[in-house]
mmCIF file of C-alpha atoms and ligand atoms in Angstrom:
data_model
loop_
_atom_site.group_PDB
_atom_site.id
_atom_site.type_symbol
_atom_site.label_atom_id
_atom_site.label_comp_id
_atom_site.label_asym_id
_atom_site.label_seq_id
_atom_site.Cartn_x
_atom_site.Cartn_y
_atom_site.Cartn_z
ATOM 1 C CA UNK A 1 -0.018 -0.033 -0.008
ATOM 2 C CA UNK A 2 1.563 3.385 -1.071
ATOM 3 C CA UNK A 3 1.304 6.452 1.170
ATOM 4 C CA UNK A 4 -0.652 9.356 -0.191
ATOM 5 C CA UNK A 5 1.571 11.944 -1.537
ATOM 6 C CA UNK A 6 1.844 14.831 0.743
ATOM 7 C CA UNK A 7 1.944 18.333 -0.627
ATOM 8 C CA UNK A 8 3.404 20.743 -1.322
ATOM 9 C CA UNK A 9 6.226 18.972 -3.095
ATOM 10 C CA UNK A 10 9.090 21.419 -4.157
ATOM 11 C CA UNK A 11 11.242 20.960 -7.347
ATOM 12 C CA UNK A 12 14.910 21.792 -6.487
ATOM 13 C CA UNK A 13 16.325 22.085 -10.091
ATOM 14 C CA UNK A 14 19.939 21.642 -10.177
ATOM 15 C CA UNK A 15 20.859 22.339 -13.844
ATOM 16 C CA UNK A 16 23.074 25.053 -12.895
ATOM 17 C CA UNK A 17 24.960 22.956 -10.433
ATOM 18 C CA UNK A 18 24.838 19.175 -11.111
ATOM 19 C CA UNK A 19 23.758 19.909 -14.756
ATOM 20 C CA UNK A 20 26.824 22.029 -15.140
ATOM 21 C CA UNK A 21 28.786 19.418 -13.421
ATOM 22 C CA UNK A 22 28.368 17.136 -16.566
ATOM 23 C CA UNK A 23 31.899 16.433 -18.001
ATOM 24 C CA UNK A 24 32.692 18.998 -20.691
ATOM 25 C CA UNK A 25 29.629 21.392 -19.901
ATOM 26 C CA UNK A 26 30.142 24.893 -19.014
ATOM 27 C CA UNK A 27 27.542 27.670 -19.006
ATOM 28 C CA UNK A 28 28.247 31.496 -19.422
ATOM 29 C CA UNK A 29 26.892 33.672 -16.797
ATOM 30 C CA UNK A 30 24.328 35.083 -19.525
ATOM 31 C CA UNK A 31 23.311 31.559 -19.835
ATOM 32 C CA UNK A 32 22.956 31.085 -16.258
ATOM 33 C CA UNK A 33 20.933 34.085 -15.764
ATOM 34 C CA UNK A 34 18.624 33.173 -18.640
ATOM 35 C CA UNK A 35 18.191 29.529 -17.341
ATOM 36 C CA UNK A 36 17.507 30.770 -13.757
ATOM 37 C CA UNK A 37 14.957 33.372 -14.874
ATOM 38 C CA UNK A 38 13.015 30.859 -16.985
ATOM 39 C CA UNK A 39 12.862 28.292 -14.433
ATOM 40 C CA UNK A 40 11.684 30.935 -11.959
ATOM 41 C CA UNK A 41 9.056 32.038 -14.371
ATOM 42 C CA UNK A 42 7.657 28.752 -14.814
ATOM 43 C CA UNK A 43 7.220 28.252 -11.014
ATOM 44 C CA UNK A 44 10.323 26.061 -9.772
ATOM 45 C CA UNK A 45 10.613 26.626 -6.217
ATOM 46 C CA UNK A 46 14.156 26.186 -5.693
ATOM 47 C CA UNK A 47 17.262 26.555 -7.819
ATOM 48 C CA UNK A 48 20.704 24.900 -6.888
ATOM 49 C CA UNK A 49 22.935 27.466 -8.457
ATOM 50 C CA UNK A 50 26.462 26.668 -7.967
ATOM 51 C CA UNK A 51 29.533 25.831 -5.774
ATOM 52 C CA UNK A 52 30.959 29.053 -4.510
ATOM 53 C CA UNK A 53 34.081 27.340 -2.936
ATOM 54 C CA UNK A 54 35.187 26.551 -6.597
ATOM 55 C CA UNK A 55 36.502 30.309 -6.727
ATOM 56 C CA UNK A 56 36.128 33.851 -7.644
ATOM 57 C CA UNK A 57 34.353 33.141 -11.221
ATOM 58 C CA UNK A 58 31.672 30.893 -9.666
ATOM 59 C CA UNK A 59 31.251 33.218 -6.614
ATOM 60 C CA UNK A 60 30.684 36.157 -9.073
ATOM 61 C CA UNK A 61 28.038 34.089 -10.922
ATOM 62 C CA UNK A 62 26.087 32.964 -7.926
ATOM 63 C CA UNK A 63 26.228 36.653 -6.435
ATOM 64 C CA UNK A 64 24.848 37.776 -9.973
ATOM 65 C CA UNK A 65 21.795 35.172 -9.596
ATOM 66 C CA UNK A 66 21.172 36.198 -6.035
ATOM 67 C CA UNK A 67 21.006 39.811 -7.439
ATOM 68 C CA UNK A 68 18.178 39.020 -9.679
ATOM 69 C CA UNK A 69 15.685 38.744 -6.710
ATOM 70 C CA UNK A 70 13.958 35.710 -8.134
ATOM 71 C CA UNK A 71 10.988 34.265 -6.292
ATOM 72 C CA UNK A 72 12.665 30.930 -6.036
ATOM 73 C CA UNK A 73 15.110 29.977 -3.203
ATOM 74 C CA UNK A 74 18.641 29.846 -4.330
ATOM 75 C CA UNK A 75 20.838 27.143 -2.698
ATOM 76 C CA UNK A 76 24.378 26.251 -3.266
ATOM 77 C CA UNK A 77 26.327 23.065 -2.815
ATOM 78 C CA UNK A 78 29.066 22.857 -0.183
ATOM 79 C CA UNK A 79 31.302 20.193 1.331
ATOM 80 C CA UNK A 80 30.669 20.146 5.139
ATOM 81 C CA UNK A 81 33.523 22.534 5.621
ATOM 82 C CA UNK A 82 33.235 26.013 7.242
ATOM 83 C CA UNK A 83 35.339 27.637 4.509
ATOM 84 C CA UNK A 84 32.784 26.289 1.794
ATOM 85 C CA UNK A 85 29.760 27.612 3.554
ATOM 86 C CA UNK A 86 31.387 30.890 4.421
ATOM 87 C CA UNK A 87 32.176 31.345 0.740
ATOM 88 C CA UNK A 88 28.261 30.943 0.169
ATOM 89 C CA UNK A 89 27.490 33.339 2.834
ATOM 90 C CA UNK A 90 29.912 35.816 1.027
ATOM 91 C CA UNK A 91 27.731 35.614 -2.087
ATOM 92 C CA UNK A 92 24.614 36.694 -0.300
ATOM 93 C CA UNK A 93 23.302 32.979 -0.129
ATOM 94 C CA UNK A 94 20.662 31.981 2.680
ATOM 95 C CA UNK A 95 20.331 28.328 1.854
ATOM 96 C CA UNK A 96 23.015 25.746 1.733
ATOM 97 C CA UNK A 97 23.366 21.999 0.865
ATOM 98 C CA UNK A 98 26.017 20.449 2.935
ATOM 99 C CA UNK A 99 27.191 17.422 1.283
ATOM 100 C CA UNK A 100 29.200 14.470 2.923
ATOM 101 C CA UNK A 101 29.956 11.093 2.075
ATOM 102 C CA UNK A 102 27.711 8.636 3.987
ATOM 103 C CA UNK A 103 28.519 5.182 2.654
ATOM 104 C CA UNK A 104 31.203 3.206 4.122
ATOM 105 C CA UNK A 105 32.869 2.533 0.866
ATOM 106 C CA UNK A 106 33.202 6.264 0.330
ATOM 107 C CA UNK A 107 34.171 7.054 3.986
ATOM 108 C CA UNK A 108 36.831 4.236 3.855
ATOM 109 C CA UNK A 109 38.163 4.545 0.338
ATOM 110 C CA UNK A 110 37.472 7.866 -0.654
ATOM 111 C CA UNK A 111 37.812 9.893 2.367
ATOM 112 C CA UNK A 112 39.835 7.360 4.175
ATOM 113 C CA UNK A 113 38.176 8.354 7.441
ATOM 114 C CA UNK A 114 35.581 6.787 9.826
ATOM 115 C CA UNK A 115 31.954 7.121 10.494
ATOM 116 C CA UNK A 116 32.813 9.088 13.694
ATOM 117 C CA UNK A 117 34.706 11.664 11.601
ATOM 118 C CA UNK A 118 31.555 12.211 9.360
ATOM 119 C CA UNK A 119 29.331 12.723 12.485
ATOM 120 C CA UNK A 120 31.929 15.384 13.645
ATOM 121 C CA UNK A 121 32.151 17.052 10.296
ATOM 122 C CA UNK A 122 28.451 17.300 10.146
ATOM 123 C CA UNK A 123 28.100 18.886 13.632
ATOM 124 C CA UNK A 124 30.858 21.344 13.011
ATOM 125 C CA UNK A 125 29.179 22.576 9.693
ATOM 126 C CA UNK A 126 25.610 22.610 11.126
ATOM 127 C CA UNK A 127 26.899 24.608 14.316
ATOM 128 C CA UNK A 128 28.229 27.114 11.817
ATOM 129 C CA UNK A 129 25.068 27.164 9.894
ATOM 130 C CA UNK A 130 23.018 27.687 13.009
ATOM 131 C CA UNK A 131 24.976 30.759 13.880
ATOM 132 C CA UNK A 132 24.324 32.262 10.630
ATOM 133 C CA UNK A 133 20.698 31.168 10.591
ATOM 134 C CA UNK A 134 20.771 29.368 7.159
ATOM 135 C CA UNK A 135 18.220 26.988 5.759
ATOM 136 C CA UNK A 136 20.061 23.727 5.505
ATOM 137 C CA UNK A 137 19.836 20.711 3.517
ATOM 138 C CA UNK A 138 22.173 17.962 4.705
ATOM 139 C CA UNK A 139 23.159 15.857 1.424
ATOM 140 C CA UNK A 140 24.138 12.383 1.956
ATOM 141 C CA UNK A 141 26.433 11.442 -0.957
ATOM 142 C CA UNK A 142 26.295 7.896 -1.882
ATOM 143 C CA UNK A 143 23.155 7.294 0.510
ATOM 144 C CA UNK A 144 21.880 4.486 -1.723
ATOM 145 C CA UNK A 145 24.861 2.183 -0.506
ATOM 146 C CA UNK A 146 24.922 3.565 3.046
ATOM 147 C CA UNK A 147 23.821 1.581 6.076
ATOM 148 C CA UNK A 148 20.171 2.967 6.653
ATOM 149 C CA UNK A 149 20.818 3.047 10.319
ATOM 150 C CA UNK A 150 23.883 5.289 10.018
ATOM 151 C CA UNK A 151 21.586 7.417 7.715
ATOM 152 C CA UNK A 152 18.977 7.596 10.319
ATOM 153 C CA UNK A 153 21.746 8.611 12.881
ATOM 154 C CA UNK A 154 22.958 11.487 10.640
ATOM 155 C CA UNK A 155 19.371 12.529 10.018
ATOM 156 C CA UNK A 156 18.874 12.799 13.804
ATOM 157 C CA UNK A 157 21.978 14.938 14.204
ATOM 158 C CA UNK A 158 20.742 17.134 11.297
ATOM 159 C CA UNK A 159 17.195 17.515 12.893
ATOM 160 C CA UNK A 160 18.780 18.143 16.490
ATOM 161 C CA UNK A 161 21.128 20.831 15.047
ATOM 162 C CA UNK A 162 18.325 22.709 13.192
ATOM 163 C CA UNK A 163 18.736 21.475 9.612
ATOM 164 C CA UNK A 164 15.658 21.571 7.375
ATOM 165 C CA UNK A 165 15.880 18.438 5.234
ATOM 166 C CA UNK A 166 18.024 15.579 4.271
ATOM 167 C CA UNK A 167 19.085 14.884 0.786
ATOM 168 C CA UNK A 168 19.112 11.158 -0.239
ATOM 169 C CA UNK A 169 21.497 10.995 -3.138
ATOM 170 C CA UNK A 170 21.535 7.977 -5.244
ATOM 171 C CA UNK A 171 24.885 9.185 -6.495
ATOM 172 C CA UNK A 172 25.521 6.301 -8.829
ATOM 173 C CA UNK A 173 22.272 5.745 -10.268
ATOM 174 C CA UNK A 174 21.958 2.113 -8.887
ATOM 175 C CA UNK A 175 18.575 1.754 -7.364
ATOM 176 C CA UNK A 176 15.428 0.926 -8.709
ATOM 177 C CA UNK A 177 11.936 2.359 -7.831
ATOM 178 C CA UNK A 178 11.187 -0.184 -5.529
ATOM 179 C CA UNK A 179 14.182 -0.120 -3.389
ATOM 180 C CA UNK A 180 14.043 3.614 -3.579
ATOM 181 C CA UNK A 181 10.635 3.592 -2.216
ATOM 182 C CA UNK A 182 11.580 1.308 0.495
ATOM 183 C CA UNK A 183 14.606 3.336 1.609
ATOM 184 C CA UNK A 184 12.654 6.557 1.729
ATOM 185 C CA UNK A 185 9.937 5.014 3.796
ATOM 186 C CA UNK A 186 12.320 3.590 6.093
ATOM 187 C CA UNK A 187 14.065 7.026 6.745
ATOM 188 C CA UNK A 188 10.671 8.811 7.030
ATOM 189 C CA UNK A 189 9.461 6.326 9.520
ATOM 190 C CA UNK A 190 12.508 6.858 11.718
ATOM 191 C CA UNK A 191 13.113 10.553 11.798
ATOM 192 C CA UNK A 192 10.582 13.334 11.410
ATOM 193 C CA UNK A 193 12.814 15.404 8.974
ATOM 194 C CA UNK A 194 11.893 16.460 5.388
ATOM 195 C CA UNK A 195 13.564 14.449 2.771
ATOM 196 C CA UNK A 196 14.742 15.217 -0.654
ATOM 197 C CA UNK A 197 15.657 12.670 -3.545
ATOM 198 C CA UNK A 198 18.646 13.134 -5.837
ATOM 199 C CA UNK A 199 18.697 10.494 -8.465
ATOM 200 C CA UNK A 200 21.026 9.630 -11.371
ATOM 201 C CA UNK A 201 20.209 8.027 -14.667
ATOM 202 C CA UNK A 202 23.116 5.230 -14.817
ATOM 203 C CA UNK A 203 20.415 2.452 -15.206
ATOM 204 C CA UNK A 204 17.771 4.794 -16.930
ATOM 205 C CA UNK A 205 15.759 5.000 -13.770
ATOM 206 C CA UNK A 206 16.418 8.383 -12.463
ATOM 207 C CA UNK A 207 12.926 9.725 -13.199
ATOM 208 C CA UNK A 208 11.269 6.782 -11.793
ATOM 209 C CA UNK A 209 13.335 6.621 -8.681
ATOM 210 C CA UNK A 210 12.578 10.431 -8.229
ATOM 211 C CA UNK A 211 8.895 9.706 -8.486
ATOM 212 C CA UNK A 212 9.235 6.683 -6.118
ATOM 213 C CA UNK A 213 10.868 8.865 -3.523
ATOM 214 C CA UNK A 214 7.902 11.370 -3.792
ATOM 215 C CA UNK A 215 5.405 8.592 -3.545
ATOM 216 C CA UNK A 216 7.445 7.338 -0.336
ATOM 217 C CA UNK A 217 7.083 10.838 1.200
ATOM 218 C CA UNK A 218 10.031 13.001 0.053
ATOM 219 C CA UNK A 219 8.850 16.654 -0.378
ATOM 220 C CA UNK A 220 11.859 17.749 -2.350
ATOM 221 C CA UNK A 221 13.070 16.513 -5.775
ATOM 222 C CA UNK A 222 16.256 17.304 -7.489
ATOM 223 C CA UNK A 223 15.835 17.763 -11.263
ATOM 224 C CA UNK A 224 17.711 19.012 -14.235
ATOM 225 C CA UNK A 225 16.269 20.348 -17.584
ATOM 226 C CA UNK A 226 16.775 17.676 -20.033
ATOM 227 C CA UNK A 227 18.154 15.184 -17.521
ATOM 228 C CA UNK A 228 21.659 16.901 -17.884
ATOM 229 C CA UNK A 229 24.084 15.813 -15.312
ATOM 230 C CA UNK A 230 27.156 13.566 -14.264
ATOM 231 C CA UNK A 231 27.531 10.476 -16.461
ATOM 232 C CA UNK A 232 24.131 9.441 -17.564
ATOM 233 C CA UNK A 233 22.594 12.629 -16.008
ATOM 234 C CA UNK A 234 19.945 13.293 -13.460
ATOM 235 C CA UNK A 235 16.037 13.041 -13.181
ATOM 236 C CA UNK A 236 14.685 15.367 -15.957
ATOM 237 C CA UNK A 237 12.678 18.209 -14.904
ATOM 238 C CA UNK A 238 10.087 17.787 -17.512
ATOM 239 C CA UNK A 239 9.641 14.161 -17.024
ATOM 240 C CA UNK A 240 9.399 14.406 -13.284
ATOM 241 C CA UNK A 241 6.674 17.133 -13.601
ATOM 242 C CA UNK A 242 4.800 15.413 -16.327
ATOM 243 C CA UNK A 243 5.256 11.999 -14.587
ATOM 244 C CA UNK A 244 3.953 13.359 -11.274
ATOM 245 C CA UNK A 245 1.040 14.933 -13.226
ATOM 246 C CA UNK A 246 -0.161 12.122 -15.613
ATOM 247 C CA UNK A 247 1.010 8.971 -13.723
ATOM 248 C CA UNK A 248 0.534 10.016 -10.171
ATOM 249 C CA UNK A 249 -2.306 12.670 -10.668
ATOM 250 C CA UNK A 250 -0.300 15.377 -8.842
ATOM 251 C CA UNK A 251 -0.022 18.621 -10.565
ATOM 252 C CA UNK A 252 2.538 20.985 -9.179
ATOM 253 C CA UNK A 253 1.104 23.794 -11.052
ATOM 254 C CA UNK A 254 4.248 24.785 -13.166
ATOM 255 C CA UNK A 255 3.774 26.511 -16.472
ATOM 256 C CA UNK A 256 4.788 23.500 -18.467
ATOM 257 C CA UNK A 257 4.084 25.035 -22.059
ATOM 258 C CA UNK A 258 7.531 26.557 -21.772
ATOM 259 C CA UNK A 259 9.374 23.288 -21.320
ATOM 260 C CA UNK A 260 10.290 22.890 -24.980
ATOM 261 C CA UNK A 261 11.871 26.399 -25.100
ATOM 262 C CA UNK A 262 13.715 25.885 -21.773
ATOM 263 C CA UNK A 263 14.709 22.378 -23.052
ATOM 264 C CA UNK A 264 16.113 23.761 -26.394
ATOM 265 C CA UNK A 265 17.961 26.627 -24.589
ATOM 266 C CA UNK A 266 19.732 24.350 -22.194
ATOM 267 C CA UNK A 267 20.395 21.928 -24.980
ATOM 268 C CA UNK A 268 22.374 24.848 -26.948
ATOM 269 C CA UNK A 269 24.072 26.214 -23.804
ATOM 270 C CA UNK A 270 25.269 22.772 -22.793
ATOM 271 C CA UNK A 271 26.133 21.698 -26.329
ATOM 272 C CA UNK A 272 24.113 18.493 -25.966
ATOM 273 C CA UNK A 273 21.212 18.942 -28.254
ATOM 274 C CA UNK A 274 18.038 17.291 -27.259
ATOM 275 C CA UNK A 275 17.265 14.031 -29.295
ATOM 276 C CA UNK A 276 14.250 14.419 -31.017
ATOM 277 C CA UNK A 277 12.786 11.128 -29.338
ATOM 278 C CA UNK A 278 13.516 12.594 -25.711
ATOM 279 C CA UNK A 279 10.598 11.980 -23.502
ATOM 280 C CA UNK A 280 8.319 14.773 -22.960
ATOM 281 C CA UNK A 281 10.275 17.403 -25.092
ATOM 282 C CA UNK A 282 11.846 15.736 -28.116
ATOM 283 C CA UNK A 283 10.623 17.307 -31.275
ATOM 284 C CA UNK A 284 9.177 14.181 -32.728
ATOM 285 C CA UNK A 285 7.557 12.540 -29.663
ATOM 286 C CA UNK A 286 4.223 13.387 -31.013
ATOM 287 C CA UNK A 287 4.973 12.117 -34.523
ATOM 288 C CA UNK A 288 2.420 9.563 -35.986
ATOM 289 C CA UNK A 289 3.164 7.254 -38.730
ATOM 290 C CA UNK A 290 1.583 3.782 -38.446
ATOM 291 C CA UNK A 291 -1.573 3.466 -40.191
ATOM 292 C CA UNK A 292 -3.728 2.439 -36.862
ATOM 293 C CA UNK A 293 -2.094 5.115 -34.749
ATOM 294 C CA UNK A 294 -2.415 7.944 -37.336
ATOM 295 C CA UNK A 295 -5.989 7.004 -38.073
ATOM 296 C CA UNK A 296 -6.723 6.846 -34.328
ATOM 297 C CA UNK A 297 -5.099 10.289 -33.753
ATOM 298 C CA UNK A 298 -7.171 11.806 -36.609
ATOM 299 C CA UNK A 299 -10.438 10.704 -35.036
ATOM 300 C CA UNK A 300 -9.374 11.677 -31.618
ATOM 301 C CA UNK A 301 -5.842 12.643 -30.331
ATOM 302 C CA UNK A 302 -6.534 11.208 -27.036
ATOM 303 C CA UNK A 303 -6.590 7.796 -28.764
ATOM 304 C CA UNK A 304 -2.713 7.741 -28.863
ATOM 305 C CA UNK A 305 -1.508 10.671 -26.920
ATOM 306 C CA UNK A 306 -1.195 10.654 -23.030
ATOM 307 C CA UNK A 307 -1.405 14.231 -23.052
ATOM 308 C CA UNK A 308 -1.836 17.239 -25.410
ATOM 309 C CA UNK A 309 1.588 18.227 -27.114
ATOM 310 C CA UNK A 310 0.592 21.866 -26.596
ATOM 311 C CA UNK A 311 0.954 21.413 -22.785
ATOM 312 C CA UNK A 312 4.778 21.275 -23.205
ATOM 313 C CA UNK A 313 4.981 23.556 -26.139
ATOM 314 C CA UNK A 314 5.213 20.975 -28.870
ATOM 315 C CA UNK A 315 3.164 20.114 -31.878
ATOM 316 C CA UNK A 316 1.711 17.085 -33.362
ATOM 317 C CA UNK A 317 3.172 15.693 -36.536
ATOM 318 C CA UNK A 318 1.384 13.171 -38.772
ATOM 319 C CA UNK A 319 4.328 11.719 -41.119
ATOM 320 C CA UNK A 320 3.956 9.517 -44.082
ATOM 321 C CA UNK A 321 6.233 6.670 -44.437
ATOM 322 C CA UNK A 322 6.666 2.768 -44.568
ATOM 323 C CA UNK A 323 3.977 2.345 -41.907
ATOM 324 C CA UNK A 324 1.326 4.751 -43.222
ATOM 325 C CA UNK A 325 -2.246 4.047 -43.874
ATOM 326 C CA UNK A 326 -4.527 5.579 -46.567
ATOM 327 C CA UNK A 327 -6.406 7.661 -44.115
ATOM 328 C CA UNK A 328 -3.272 9.741 -43.072
ATOM 329 C CA UNK A 329 -2.195 9.921 -46.775
ATOM 330 C CA UNK A 330 -5.553 11.521 -47.814
ATOM 331 C CA UNK A 331 -5.683 13.698 -44.888
ATOM 332 C CA UNK A 332 -2.172 15.112 -45.528
ATOM 333 C CA UNK A 333 -2.812 15.549 -49.311
ATOM 334 C CA UNK A 334 -6.182 17.518 -48.354
ATOM 335 C CA UNK A 335 -3.936 19.756 -46.158
ATOM 336 C CA UNK A 336 -1.811 20.351 -49.135
ATOM 337 C CA UNK A 337 -4.536 20.993 -51.494
ATOM 338 C CA UNK A 338 -4.991 17.826 -53.349
ATOM 339 C CA UNK A 339 -8.081 15.786 -53.063
ATOM 340 C CA UNK A 340 -7.766 12.055 -53.528
ATOM 341 C CA UNK A 341 -10.230 9.443 -53.723
ATOM 342 C CA UNK A 342 -9.927 6.251 -51.433
ATOM 343 C CA UNK A 343 -9.113 4.027 -54.410
ATOM 344 C CA UNK A 344 -6.409 6.513 -55.613
ATOM 345 C CA UNK A 345 -4.973 6.838 -52.225
ATOM 346 C CA UNK A 346 -4.650 3.083 -51.851
ATOM 347 C CA UNK A 347 -2.614 2.904 -55.264
ATOM 348 C CA UNK A 348 -0.345 5.988 -54.194
ATOM 349 C CA UNK A 349 0.220 4.528 -50.897
ATOM 350 C CA UNK A 350 2.566 1.744 -52.367
ATOM 351 C CA UNK A 351 4.728 4.363 -53.958
ATOM 352 C CA UNK A 352 4.978 6.293 -50.603
ATOM 353 C CA UNK A 353 5.797 3.278 -48.700
ATOM 354 C CA UNK A 354 8.647 2.052 -51.223
ATOM 355 C CA UNK A 355 10.140 5.595 -51.217
ATOM 356 C CA UNK A 356 9.956 5.745 -47.496
ATOM 357 C CA UNK A 357 11.750 2.352 -47.379
ATOM 358 C CA UNK A 358 14.344 3.568 -49.880
ATOM 359 C CA UNK A 359 15.207 6.684 -48.045
ATOM 360 C CA UNK A 360 14.922 5.274 -44.634
ATOM 361 C CA UNK A 361 12.825 8.153 -43.470
ATOM 362 C CA UNK A 362 9.332 9.724 -43.719
ATOM 363 C CA UNK A 363 8.478 11.644 -47.106
ATOM 364 C CA UNK A 364 8.798 15.430 -47.110
ATOM 365 C CA UNK A 365 5.651 17.448 -48.393
ATOM 366 C CA UNK A 366 7.402 18.083 -51.698
ATOM 367 C CA UNK A 367 8.267 14.462 -52.163
ATOM 368 C CA UNK A 368 4.539 13.605 -51.365
ATOM 369 C CA UNK A 369 3.278 16.078 -53.858
ATOM 370 C CA UNK A 370 5.640 15.053 -56.419
ATOM 371 C CA UNK A 371 4.541 11.359 -56.034
ATOM 372 C CA UNK A 372 0.932 12.626 -56.161
ATOM 373 C CA UNK A 373 1.454 14.516 -59.460
ATOM 374 C CA UNK A 374 3.293 11.633 -61.104
ATOM 375 C CA UNK A 375 0.476 9.280 -59.998
ATOM 376 C CA UNK A 376 -2.255 11.755 -61.441
ATOM 377 C CA UNK A 377 -0.268 11.716 -64.752
ATOM 378 C CA UNK A 378 -0.098 8.037 -65.078
ATOM 379 C CA UNK A 379 -3.644 7.382 -63.929
HETATM 380 ZN ZN1 ZN B 1 24.501 14.356 -8.588
#
């Protein structure tokens, strides 16, 4: 039995931090400002906007984002070090994510420290945050491989010392939605502290895991536009929002009509063009070719579309190719000003199909008109 989803769910978009952390991606300040503004305008509640400890350039960009005076809360990524948090404070930031490794494999083989060291590090960092009255998310790096009871212990420390939430990170993207659900449920049942899910797409389950986390009671979700992020990326903002709306019946009230604009902008700024089959925002995800589907869509789009393409800023395409049927052919030619009888359409369809097969793609309108003209001449 799944727990009911508790409202309000807050999207913490990290395109500007984990998204930019993708190997080879770097945004200019103007691009960061545009991305932040767009996300703010569509109603994203929180933006993770950088790592001030990286140095002067990053600090200047975080400061510039603070100066925009957005509605969204800006949060920065920090190691659990006073110097990192101080760098965030110096940029005018009032909310911080404090990240520490929490799995034994990281503690032993990356940090070469002990669990006790992690506890002390957390306490020191939280003590500093409390003195500066900061909003604090404690980020558990590699939470998915951590001992759940150690996570509970860290969450208890976080709660006692005034932190506002705990970020459960599936850093390596190795969970499935069922284990994510179980782990978040376990933590929720042990400590009364808000949870956030940060999921990666190494096994193609980032969005599913983010949604599983929400269904288990996490109130905050980390996303990135287009799923941009380390290695295979993060949970995609547009997928999480539309997934929550249509798979879970939970509308977060974002202005989704700008998803395609934002997706294209981030695609260009990151030099990671969006594949045309990308879920939710790919240019061709509302293309219909096969006879049955095209016919069904012509009768009523809801026959073969889970939501209206306009809802995310896309259009519908009926393409003519190898799998087309005569209905779609008649329809398209009519739009192009050519009236065709049913019998003529069936005969022309053979030519459309073989041309598409030869060219390994759908036909363009001019190719279609050419075939229709030749057909009429012969007939
Ligand atoms: Zn990450």
